[in-house]
mmCIF file of C-alpha atoms and ligand atoms in Angstrom:
data_model
loop_
_atom_site.group_PDB
_atom_site.id
_atom_site.type_symbol
_atom_site.label_atom_id
_atom_site.label_comp_id
_atom_site.label_asym_id
_atom_site.label_seq_id
_atom_site.Cartn_x
_atom_site.Cartn_y
_atom_site.Cartn_z
ATOM 1 C CA LEU A 19 -85.192 29.923 -7.597
ATOM 2 C CA GLU A 20 -88.325 31.940 -7.025
ATOM 3 C CA SER A 21 -90.517 29.078 -8.174
ATOM 4 C CA ARG A 22 -88.625 26.625 -5.926
ATOM 5 C CA LEU A 23 -89.024 28.925 -2.963
ATOM 6 C CA SER A 24 -92.754 29.206 -3.752
ATOM 7 C CA MET A 25 -93.375 25.445 -3.674
ATOM 8 C CA GLY A 26 -95.866 24.122 -1.167
ATOM 9 C CA LEU A 27 -96.819 20.609 -2.239
ATOM 10 C CA VAL A 28 -98.367 18.537 0.502
ATOM 11 C CA ASN A 29 -95.764 15.809 0.348
ATOM 12 C CA SER A 30 -92.786 18.182 0.283
ATOM 13 C CA PRO A 31 -90.872 19.815 3.156
ATOM 14 C CA MET A 32 -92.142 23.111 1.754
ATOM 15 C CA HIS A 33 -95.754 22.262 2.641
ATOM 16 C CA ASN A 34 -97.350 25.322 4.269
ATOM 17 C CA ALA A 35 -94.127 27.305 4.086
ATOM 18 C CA ARG A 36 -95.067 30.751 2.871
ATOM 19 C CA ILE A 37 -91.756 32.236 1.873
ATOM 20 C CA ARG A 38 -91.775 35.732 0.451
ATOM 21 C CA VAL A 39 -89.068 36.298 -2.107
ATOM 22 C CA SER A 40 -88.238 39.835 -3.230
ATOM 23 C CA SER A 41 -86.090 41.016 -6.065
ATOM 24 C CA GLY A 42 -85.659 44.509 -7.446
ATOM 25 C CA ASN A 43 -83.300 47.219 -8.535
ATOM 26 C CA TYR A 44 -81.122 47.069 -5.436
ATOM 27 C CA VAL A 45 -77.816 46.850 -7.237
ATOM 28 C CA ALA A 46 -76.539 49.765 -9.306
ATOM 29 C CA ALA A 47 -74.055 48.891 -12.018
ATOM 30 C CA ARG A 48 -71.501 50.553 -14.233
ATOM 31 C CA PRO A 49 -70.153 49.258 -17.526
ATOM 32 C CA VAL A 50 -66.849 47.358 -17.574
ATOM 33 C CA GLY A 51 -66.062 49.501 -20.653
ATOM 34 C CA VAL A 52 -63.338 48.828 -23.169
ATOM 35 C CA LEU A 53 -60.501 46.539 -22.054
ATOM 36 C CA ASP A 54 -57.524 45.903 -24.345
ATOM 37 C CA GLY A 55 -59.517 47.261 -27.265
ATOM 38 C CA ILE A 56 -62.530 45.038 -26.587
ATOM 39 C CA ASP A 57 -65.808 46.744 -25.792
ATOM 40 C CA PHE A 58 -67.566 44.722 -23.096
ATOM 41 C CA GLY A 59 -70.894 46.338 -23.956
ATOM 42 C CA HIS A 60 -73.526 45.386 -21.394
ATOM 43 C CA THR A 61 -71.142 43.549 -19.128
ATOM 44 C CA GLY A 62 -70.911 45.517 -15.920
ATOM 45 C CA ARG A 63 -69.597 45.728 -12.379
ATOM 46 C CA VAL A 64 -71.376 46.498 -9.137
ATOM 47 C CA ARG A 65 -71.328 50.216 -8.458
ATOM 48 C CA ARG A 66 -73.519 50.570 -5.400
ATOM 49 C CA VAL A 67 -75.826 48.470 -3.227
ATOM 50 C CA ASP A 68 -79.079 49.819 -1.821
ATOM 51 C CA VAL A 69 -78.452 48.620 1.728
ATOM 52 C CA GLY A 70 -81.438 50.467 3.232
ATOM 53 C CA GLY A 71 -83.831 48.944 0.689
ATOM 54 C CA ILE A 72 -82.541 45.405 1.240
ATOM 55 C CA GLU A 73 -82.554 45.739 5.021
ATOM 56 C CA LYS A 74 -86.199 46.829 5.026
ATOM 57 C CA LEU A 75 -87.155 43.670 3.155
ATOM 58 C CA LEU A 76 -85.069 41.519 5.486
ATOM 59 C CA GLU A 77 -86.801 43.110 8.467
ATOM 60 C CA LEU A 78 -90.123 42.079 6.939
ATOM 61 C CA GLY A 79 -88.869 38.502 6.797
ATOM 62 C CA HIS A 80 -88.433 38.374 3.023
ATOM 63 C CA ILE A 81 -85.706 36.454 1.278
ATOM 64 C CA VAL A 82 -83.972 38.953 -0.983
ATOM 65 C CA LEU A 83 -83.017 37.279 -4.227
ATOM 66 C CA LEU A 84 -80.583 39.325 -6.269
ATOM 67 C CA PRO A 85 -79.953 38.202 -9.826
ATOM 68 C CA PRO A 86 -76.614 39.029 -11.429
ATOM 69 C CA LEU A 87 -78.160 42.075 -13.064
ATOM 70 C CA GLY A 88 -77.610 45.716 -12.258
ATOM 71 C CA TYR A 89 -79.061 48.951 -13.504
ATOM 72 C CA SER A 90 -77.354 52.253 -14.158
ATOM 73 C CA PRO A 91 -78.592 55.819 -13.718
ATOM 74 C CA THR A 92 -78.586 56.056 -17.537
ATOM 75 C CA GLY A 93 -81.362 53.471 -17.553
ATOM 76 C CA ASP A 94 -79.238 50.619 -18.899
ATOM 77 C CA ALA A 95 -79.177 47.042 -17.624
ATOM 78 C CA PHE A 96 -75.889 45.253 -17.118
ATOM 79 C CA ASN A 97 -74.911 41.652 -16.861
ATOM 80 C CA LEU A 98 -72.874 41.202 -13.665
ATOM 81 C CA SER A 99 -70.958 38.279 -12.265
ATOM 82 C CA TYR A 100 -72.710 36.549 -9.390
ATOM 83 C CA GLU A 101 -69.450 36.518 -7.414
ATOM 84 C CA ASP A 102 -69.241 40.310 -7.734
ATOM 85 C CA VAL A 103 -72.871 40.751 -6.617
ATOM 86 C CA GLY A 104 -72.486 38.283 -3.722
ATOM 87 C CA GLY A 105 -69.227 39.769 -2.464
ATOM 88 C CA GLN A 106 -70.307 43.382 -2.744
ATOM 89 C CA VAL A 107 -73.713 42.840 -1.184
ATOM 90 C CA ALA A 108 -72.234 40.815 1.683
ATOM 91 C CA ALA A 109 -69.724 43.594 2.363
ATOM 92 C CA ALA A 110 -72.339 46.359 2.071
ATOM 93 C CA LEU A 111 -74.653 44.544 4.505
ATOM 94 C CA GLN A 112 -71.693 43.669 6.773
ATOM 95 C CA ALA A 113 -72.927 40.112 6.577
ATOM 96 C CA GLU A 114 -71.668 37.489 8.997
ATOM 97 C CA LYS A 115 -70.860 35.123 6.143
ATOM 98 C CA LEU A 116 -70.698 34.942 2.388
ATOM 99 C CA ILE A 117 -71.351 31.498 0.925
ATOM 100 C CA MET A 118 -70.582 30.811 -2.718
ATOM 101 C CA TYR A 119 -71.111 27.633 -4.706
ATOM 102 C CA THR A 120 -68.879 26.059 -7.288
ATOM 103 C CA GLY A 121 -68.628 22.801 -9.232
ATOM 104 C CA ASN A 122 -65.652 21.496 -7.213
ATOM 105 C CA GLN A 123 -65.499 20.700 -3.515
ATOM 106 C CA GLY A 124 -64.034 24.163 -2.985
ATOM 107 C CA LEU A 125 -60.886 25.797 -4.328
ATOM 108 C CA LEU A 126 -58.169 23.399 -5.378
ATOM 109 C CA ASP A 127 -54.421 24.051 -5.325
ATOM 110 C CA ASP A 128 -51.929 23.223 -8.093
ATOM 111 C CA ASP A 129 -51.936 19.553 -7.054
ATOM 112 C CA SER A 130 -55.745 19.459 -7.214
ATOM 113 C CA GLN A 131 -55.892 19.235 -3.432
ATOM 114 C CA LEU A 132 -58.668 21.069 -1.620
ATOM 115 C CA MET A 133 -57.498 24.261 0.091
ATOM 116 C CA ARG A 134 -59.422 24.089 3.360
ATOM 117 C CA GLU A 135 -58.669 27.514 4.723
ATOM 118 C CA LEU A 136 -56.976 30.700 3.737
ATOM 119 C CA SER A 137 -56.655 33.991 5.511
ATOM 120 C CA ALA A 138 -57.682 37.027 3.476
ATOM 121 C CA ARG A 139 -53.982 37.888 3.289
ATOM 122 C CA GLN A 140 -53.002 34.472 1.908
ATOM 123 C CA ALA A 141 -55.867 34.712 -0.561
ATOM 124 C CA SER A 142 -54.787 38.104 -1.826
ATOM 125 C CA ASP A 143 -51.146 36.923 -2.073
ATOM 126 C CA ARG A 144 -52.245 33.979 -4.225
ATOM 127 C CA LEU A 145 -54.300 36.268 -6.447
ATOM 128 C CA ALA A 146 -51.451 38.774 -6.781
ATOM 129 C CA ALA A 147 -49.022 35.989 -7.694
ATOM 130 C CA GLY A 148 -51.393 34.806 -10.453
ATOM 131 C CA MET A 149 -51.770 31.410 -8.778
ATOM 132 C CA VAL A 150 -55.560 31.203 -9.133
ATOM 133 C CA HIS A 151 -57.165 31.218 -12.540
ATOM 134 C CA GLY A 152 -60.505 31.485 -14.277
ATOM 135 C CA HIS A 153 -63.663 31.060 -12.272
ATOM 136 C CA ASP A 154 -61.693 30.106 -9.132
ATOM 137 C CA GLY A 155 -59.999 33.504 -9.380
ATOM 138 C CA ASP A 156 -63.382 35.272 -9.483
ATOM 139 C CA LEU A 157 -64.585 33.321 -6.453
ATOM 140 C CA LEU A 158 -61.445 33.943 -4.450
ATOM 141 C CA ARG A 159 -61.373 37.643 -5.359
ATOM 142 C CA ALA A 160 -64.974 38.078 -4.219
ATOM 143 C CA ALA A 161 -64.265 36.162 -0.992
ATOM 144 C CA CYS A 162 -61.143 38.163 -0.343
ATOM 145 C CA ASP A 163 -62.780 41.546 -1.068
ATOM 146 C CA ALA A 164 -65.686 40.725 1.220
ATOM 147 C CA CYS A 165 -63.311 39.692 4.044
ATOM 148 C CA VAL A 166 -61.163 42.771 3.643
ATOM 149 C CA ARG A 167 -64.315 44.875 3.884
ATOM 150 C CA GLY A 168 -65.520 43.367 7.143
ATOM 151 C CA VAL A 169 -67.240 40.051 6.390
ATOM 152 C CA ARG A 170 -65.650 37.594 8.814
ATOM 153 C CA ARG A 171 -65.925 34.445 6.741
ATOM 154 C CA ALA A 172 -66.421 33.535 3.114
ATOM 155 C CA HIS A 173 -67.105 29.915 2.214
ATOM 156 C CA ILE A 174 -66.681 28.372 -1.219
ATOM 157 C CA ILE A 175 -68.461 25.027 -1.373
ATOM 158 C CA SER A 176 -69.834 22.506 -3.829
ATOM 159 C CA TYR A 177 -73.308 22.721 -5.325
ATOM 160 C CA ALA A 178 -72.966 19.098 -6.409
ATOM 161 C CA ASP A 179 -72.294 17.412 -3.048
ATOM 162 C CA ASP A 180 -75.472 16.764 -1.137
ATOM 163 C CA GLY A 181 -75.100 18.124 2.399
ATOM 164 C CA ALA A 182 -72.065 20.288 1.601
ATOM 165 C CA LEU A 183 -73.644 23.338 3.242
ATOM 166 C CA LEU A 184 -74.571 21.499 6.444
ATOM 167 C CA GLU A 185 -71.102 19.996 6.638
ATOM 168 C CA GLU A 186 -69.491 23.360 6.032
ATOM 169 C CA LEU A 187 -71.500 25.127 8.704
ATOM 170 C CA PHE A 188 -71.795 22.447 11.361
ATOM 171 C CA THR A 189 -68.527 20.547 11.340
ATOM 172 C CA ARG A 190 -65.262 21.996 12.557
ATOM 173 C CA ASP A 191 -63.335 21.295 9.370
ATOM 174 C CA GLY A 192 -66.147 22.076 6.961
ATOM 175 C CA SER A 193 -66.493 20.686 3.451
ATOM 176 C CA GLY A 194 -65.033 23.357 1.189
ATOM 177 C CA THR A 195 -62.713 26.336 1.295
ATOM 178 C CA LEU A 196 -62.934 28.936 4.023
ATOM 179 C CA VAL A 197 -61.490 32.404 3.591
ATOM 180 C CA SER A 198 -61.428 34.313 6.853
ATOM 181 C CA SER A 199 -60.717 37.875 7.764
ATOM 182 C CA ASP A 200 -59.218 36.921 11.093
ATOM 183 C CA ASN A 201 -56.760 34.265 12.076
ATOM 184 C CA TYR A 202 -58.813 31.111 11.831
ATOM 185 C CA GLU A 203 -56.393 29.325 14.122
ATOM 186 C CA GLN A 204 -54.049 30.957 16.519
ATOM 187 C CA ILE A 205 -51.904 30.199 19.506
ATOM 188 C CA ARG A 206 -52.241 32.897 22.085
ATOM 189 C CA GLN A 207 -52.155 33.730 25.758
ATOM 190 C CA ALA A 208 -55.244 32.302 27.507
ATOM 191 C CA ARG A 209 -58.080 34.419 28.867
ATOM 192 C CA VAL A 210 -60.654 33.725 31.580
ATOM 193 C CA GLU A 211 -63.281 32.947 28.881
ATOM 194 C CA ASP A 212 -61.110 30.018 27.754
ATOM 195 C CA ILE A 213 -61.396 28.126 31.052
ATOM 196 C CA GLY A 214 -64.466 26.125 29.970
ATOM 197 C CA GLY A 215 -62.712 25.043 26.768
ATOM 198 C CA ILE A 216 -59.515 24.117 28.610
ATOM 199 C CA LEU A 217 -61.449 22.017 31.128
ATOM 200 C CA GLU A 218 -63.228 20.168 28.325
ATOM 201 C CA LEU A 219 -59.907 19.445 26.692
ATOM 202 C CA ILE A 220 -58.015 18.244 29.755
ATOM 203 C CA GLN A 221 -60.688 16.391 31.702
ATOM 204 C CA PRO A 222 -60.517 13.163 29.647
ATOM 205 C CA LEU A 223 -56.719 13.208 30.003
ATOM 206 C CA GLU A 224 -57.007 13.728 33.747
ATOM 207 C CA GLU A 225 -59.317 10.735 33.934
ATOM 208 C CA GLN A 226 -56.749 8.643 32.075
ATOM 209 C CA GLY A 227 -54.083 9.796 34.526
ATOM 210 C CA VAL A 228 -52.089 11.513 31.757
ATOM 211 C CA LEU A 229 -52.493 14.966 33.272
ATOM 212 C CA VAL A 230 -52.660 16.081 36.900
ATOM 213 C CA ARG A 231 -56.141 17.118 38.029
ATOM 214 C CA ARG A 232 -56.931 20.814 38.028
ATOM 215 C CA SER A 233 -60.112 22.346 39.359
ATOM 216 C CA ARG A 234 -61.862 25.292 37.747
ATOM 217 C CA GLU A 235 -60.743 27.440 40.710
ATOM 218 C CA MET A 236 -57.132 26.451 40.117
ATOM 219 C CA LEU A 237 -57.440 27.324 36.468
ATOM 220 C CA GLU A 238 -58.974 30.669 37.351
ATOM 221 C CA THR A 239 -55.946 31.506 39.498
ATOM 222 C CA GLU A 240 -53.442 30.205 36.977
ATOM 223 C CA ILE A 241 -55.023 31.280 33.699
ATOM 224 C CA GLY A 242 -52.309 33.909 33.195
ATOM 225 C CA SER A 243 -49.762 31.097 32.860
ATOM 226 C CA PHE A 244 -51.656 29.339 30.047
ATOM 227 C CA VAL A 245 -51.450 29.510 26.292
ATOM 228 C CA VAL A 246 -54.153 28.020 24.102
ATOM 229 C CA ALA A 247 -54.494 26.946 20.492
ATOM 230 C CA GLU A 248 -57.847 28.278 19.345
ATOM 231 C CA ARG A 249 -59.466 27.065 16.184
ATOM 232 C CA ASP A 250 -62.614 28.756 14.998
ATOM 233 C CA GLY A 251 -63.614 29.632 18.553
ATOM 234 C CA THR A 252 -62.821 26.201 20.012
ATOM 235 C CA ILE A 253 -59.874 25.437 22.268
ATOM 236 C CA VAL A 254 -57.964 22.573 20.625
ATOM 237 C CA GLY A 255 -54.722 22.758 22.587
ATOM 238 C CA CYS A 256 -53.227 24.237 25.735
ATOM 239 C CA ALA A 257 -50.132 24.386 27.908
ATOM 240 C CA ALA A 258 -49.054 26.225 31.024
ATOM 241 C CA LEU A 259 -45.712 27.790 31.840
ATOM 242 C CA TYR A 260 -44.880 28.105 35.535
ATOM 243 C CA HIS A 261 -42.032 30.411 36.367
ATOM 244 C CA TYR A 262 -39.557 29.868 39.210
ATOM 245 C CA PRO A 263 -37.622 33.131 38.963
ATOM 246 C CA ASP A 264 -35.159 32.394 41.815
ATOM 247 C CA GLU A 265 -33.703 29.512 39.824
ATOM 248 C CA SER A 266 -34.210 30.993 36.318
ATOM 249 C CA ALA A 267 -36.297 27.895 35.708
ATOM 250 C CA GLY A 268 -39.716 27.163 34.302
ATOM 251 C CA GLU A 269 -42.055 24.215 33.999
ATOM 252 C CA LEU A 270 -44.113 23.267 30.985
ATOM 253 C CA SER A 271 -47.289 21.705 32.295
ATOM 254 C CA CYS A 272 -50.870 20.801 31.407
ATOM 255 C CA PHE A 273 -49.783 20.278 27.832
ATOM 256 C CA ALA A 274 -52.474 18.802 25.605
ATOM 257 C CA VAL A 275 -53.848 18.797 22.101
ATOM 258 C CA ASP A 276 -57.400 17.633 21.358
ATOM 259 C CA GLN A 277 -57.352 14.036 20.150
ATOM 260 C CA ALA A 278 -58.996 14.994 16.843
ATOM 261 C CA TYR A 279 -56.307 17.560 16.084
ATOM 262 C CA ARG A 280 -53.121 15.700 16.937
ATOM 263 C CA ARG A 281 -50.249 14.904 14.606
ATOM 264 C CA ALA A 282 -50.502 18.157 12.698
ATOM 265 C CA GLY A 283 -47.657 20.017 14.384
ATOM 266 C CA ARG A 284 -49.813 21.818 16.954
ATOM 267 C CA GLY A 285 -47.841 20.346 19.842
ATOM 268 C CA ASP A 286 -44.664 21.717 18.286
ATOM 269 C CA GLU A 287 -46.233 25.128 17.771
ATOM 270 C CA ILE A 288 -47.447 25.287 21.367
ATOM 271 C CA LEU A 289 -44.020 24.238 22.621
ATOM 272 C CA ALA A 290 -42.388 26.917 20.425
ATOM 273 C CA MET A 291 -44.709 29.535 21.924
ATOM 274 C CA ILE A 292 -43.945 28.354 25.485
ATOM 275 C CA GLU A 293 -40.197 28.454 24.794
ATOM 276 C CA LYS A 294 -40.478 31.956 23.380
ATOM 277 C CA LEU A 295 -42.406 33.143 26.442
ATOM 278 C CA ALA A 296 -39.932 31.381 28.729
ATOM 279 C CA LYS A 297 -36.947 33.071 27.109
ATOM 280 C CA GLY A 298 -38.739 36.399 27.408
ATOM 281 C CA GLN A 299 -39.034 35.771 31.175
ATOM 282 C CA GLY A 300 -35.334 34.921 31.499
ATOM 283 C CA ILE A 301 -35.960 31.198 31.990
ATOM 284 C CA GLN A 302 -32.859 29.162 31.193
ATOM 285 C CA ARG A 303 -34.004 25.653 32.076
ATOM 286 C CA LEU A 304 -37.423 24.426 31.030
ATOM 287 C CA PHE A 305 -38.678 21.352 32.905
ATOM 288 C CA ALA A 306 -41.416 18.936 31.893
ATOM 289 C CA LEU A 307 -42.794 16.151 34.075
ATOM 290 C CA THR A 308 -44.394 13.304 32.237
ATOM 291 C CA THR A 309 -45.679 9.800 32.729
ATOM 292 C CA GLN A 310 -46.547 8.818 29.154
ATOM 293 C CA THR A 311 -44.997 11.317 26.791
ATOM 294 C CA GLU A 312 -41.297 10.843 27.431
ATOM 295 C CA HIS A 313 -40.306 10.310 23.824
ATOM 296 C CA TRP A 314 -42.213 13.303 22.544
ATOM 297 C CA PHE A 315 -40.083 15.520 24.786
ATOM 298 C CA ARG A 316 -36.843 13.686 24.104
ATOM 299 C CA GLU A 317 -37.332 14.089 20.365
ATOM 300 C CA ARG A 318 -37.578 17.825 20.960
ATOM 301 C CA GLY A 319 -34.319 18.378 22.797
ATOM 302 C CA PHE A 320 -35.414 17.563 26.370
ATOM 303 C CA GLN A 321 -32.886 15.550 28.377
ATOM 304 C CA PRO A 322 -33.655 13.140 31.190
ATOM 305 C CA SER A 323 -33.188 14.830 34.546
ATOM 306 C CA THR A 324 -33.953 13.946 38.156
ATOM 307 C CA VAL A 325 -36.446 15.051 40.742
ATOM 308 C CA ARG A 326 -33.595 16.632 42.758
ATOM 309 C CA GLU A 327 -32.843 19.012 39.881
ATOM 310 C CA LEU A 328 -36.349 20.499 40.036
ATOM 311 C CA PRO A 329 -36.751 24.083 41.262
ATOM 312 C CA GLY A 330 -37.224 24.129 45.061
ATOM 313 C CA LEU A 331 -40.909 25.045 45.070
ATOM 314 C CA LYS A 332 -41.743 22.402 42.513
ATOM 315 C CA LEU A 333 -39.715 19.813 44.389
ATOM 316 C CA ALA A 334 -41.736 20.528 47.506
ATOM 317 C CA SER A 335 -44.988 19.704 45.692
ATOM 318 C CA TYR A 336 -43.661 16.739 43.675
ATOM 319 C CA ASN A 337 -46.122 13.874 43.852
ATOM 320 C CA SER A 338 -43.983 10.793 44.320
ATOM 321 C CA GLN A 339 -47.017 8.519 43.836
ATOM 322 C CA ARG A 340 -47.389 9.702 40.259
ATOM 323 C CA ASN A 341 -43.705 8.973 39.807
ATOM 324 C CA SER A 342 -43.468 11.254 36.774
ATOM 325 C CA LYS A 343 -40.202 11.340 34.895
ATOM 326 C CA VAL A 344 -38.395 14.650 34.795
ATOM 327 C CA PHE A 345 -36.994 16.174 31.615
ATOM 328 C CA VAL A 346 -35.224 19.428 31.092
ATOM 329 C CA LYS A 347 -34.319 21.554 28.113
ATOM 330 C CA VAL A 348 -31.690 24.244 28.305
ATOM 331 C CA LEU A 349 -32.947 27.277 26.426
ATOM 332 C CA ALA A 350 -30.268 28.940 24.369
HETATM 333 C C1 LIG B 25 -48.200 15.256 23.346
HETATM 334 C C2 LIG B 25 -49.215 16.031 22.512
HETATM 335 C C3 LIG B 25 -49.496 17.355 23.188
HETATM 336 C C4 LIG B 25 -48.649 16.246 21.127
HETATM 337 O O1 LIG B 25 -49.569 16.986 20.356
HETATM 338 P P1 LIG B 25 -49.574 16.923 18.749
HETATM 339 O O2 LIG B 25 -50.320 18.125 18.251
HETATM 340 O O3 LIG B 25 -50.034 15.588 18.292
HETATM 341 O O4 LIG B 25 -48.035 17.107 18.444
HETATM 342 P P2 LIG B 25 -47.274 17.188 17.090
HETATM 343 O O5 LIG B 25 -48.213 17.107 15.919
HETATM 344 O O6 LIG B 25 -46.398 18.383 17.165
HETATM 345 O O7 LIG B 25 -46.400 15.860 17.176
HETATM 346 C C5 LIG B 25 -46.936 14.642 16.836
HETATM 347 C C6 LIG B 25 -45.851 13.577 16.957
HETATM 348 O O8 LIG B 25 -45.692 13.248 18.330
HETATM 349 C C7 LIG B 25 -45.837 11.839 18.490
HETATM 350 N N1 LIG B 25 -46.421 11.557 19.795
HETATM 351 C C8 LIG B 25 -47.672 11.841 20.224
HETATM 352 N N2 LIG B 25 -47.823 11.388 21.488
HETATM 353 C C9 LIG B 25 -46.666 10.824 21.847
HETATM 354 C C10 LIG B 25 -46.203 10.179 23.017
HETATM 355 N N3 LIG B 25 -46.990 10.018 24.078
HETATM 356 N N4 LIG B 25 -44.948 9.735 23.035
HETATM 357 C C11 LIG B 25 -44.137 9.871 21.973
HETATM 358 N N5 LIG B 25 -44.518 10.476 20.823
HETATM 359 C C12 LIG B 25 -45.767 10.946 20.759
HETATM 360 C C13 LIG B 25 -46.750 11.443 17.358
HETATM 361 O O9 LIG B 25 -46.618 10.060 17.060
HETATM 362 C C14 LIG B 25 -46.249 12.319 16.228
HETATM 363 O O10 LIG B 25 -45.076 11.845 15.666
HETATM 364 P P3 LIG B 25 -45.033 11.053 14.269
HETATM 365 O O11 LIG B 25 -45.966 11.783 13.347
HETATM 366 O O12 LIG B 25 -43.601 11.119 13.896
HETATM 367 O O13 LIG B 25 -45.492 9.682 14.619
HETATM 368 C C15 LIG B 25 -50.524 15.238 22.353
HETATM 369 O O14 LIG B 25 -50.211 13.966 21.860
HETATM 370 C C16 LIG B 25 -51.328 15.088 23.623
HETATM 371 O O15 LIG B 25 -52.164 15.940 23.940
HETATM 372 N N6 LIG B 25 -51.112 13.988 24.369
HETATM 373 C C17 LIG B 25 -51.845 13.743 25.590
HETATM 374 C C18 LIG B 25 -51.408 14.675 26.684
HETATM 375 C C19 LIG B 25 -49.959 14.530 27.030
HETATM 376 O O16 LIG B 25 -49.398 13.444 26.986
HETATM 377 N N7 LIG B 25 -49.382 15.654 27.426
HETATM 378 C C20 LIG B 25 -48.026 15.714 27.893
HETATM 379 C C21 LIG B 25 -48.095 15.627 29.369
HETATM 380 S S1 LIG B 25 -46.697 16.294 30.079
#
């Protein structure tokens, strides 16, 4: 790796790149010891990471290259696993990300399907249940430990697929397995910072006449009524719940899922969240007005209703030109 990082041939992308690579005794190790009667000799585990030393080199612009070797205060050298070194160093440095390479596309499940994302909790449950074996187990343990200790994301990607790193970092779905310390995707109450994302999501649907137009100002006033589905910092779904307390009624509105993320149950999850909020507010009848999504609602327990059944305030603002159909669901 050092020789590759030192390359500078004229006809290579490394021409004139002067990359300083530093290695050293930044990882202290301890012996694994004797396990089940077997002495592991010079096989060790990470004991401590010299964070100050590494940070100084990073400040100087060096690439710090740590081999899977560690030294002990007794003056011995130990052979470490690279997953252990990577995970521990990432955690000690409170790195933004840990990226590990493997021969497969990422981690595969029992049916040899790629596991795209796992929360640290799901990862540790799989490890505890003995569902991940061999090298995959080492990778997942390191990813999980790093996440539990404050690294937000750990990626396990292929060293064999050209472009796997770019795809992992710059596409929403990535190329390998992502282990994250936080909820990678969540449905939650919207905040003012989400307005830009909501507008981006709904504008194409407004242009197609599927959703009623809403200005940024309107969204700012109504943001408290919105829930959003957020995936890795991007808004991929939203819905609003308007409450008409005098009639114990509510309206589900501005309901949308990003085109690229449809047909994966997000609509159902958003609806479930809206229904839960509605029940919490004492709403007994949940209305939805739609021009093109009638069957989606009917398949989810909404019954055809009429404009006259709408709560008074909503009735007053009903746009007869749009001629939306009215559906209602009685919340148990
Ligand atoms: C309606 C919408 C929110 C559903 O989101 P989603 O994440 O795809 O929903 P789910 O994954 O839970 O459900 C997908 C199912 O709904 C069906 N569906 C999607 N749009 C539909 C429509 N307009 N009419 C009937 N069924 C529809 C899909 O075919 C799929 O069913 P299938 O797999 O059995 O074929 C999404 O399609 C959307 O944003 N549509 C445009 C905006 C819209 O119409 N909003 C409602 C205005 S009131």
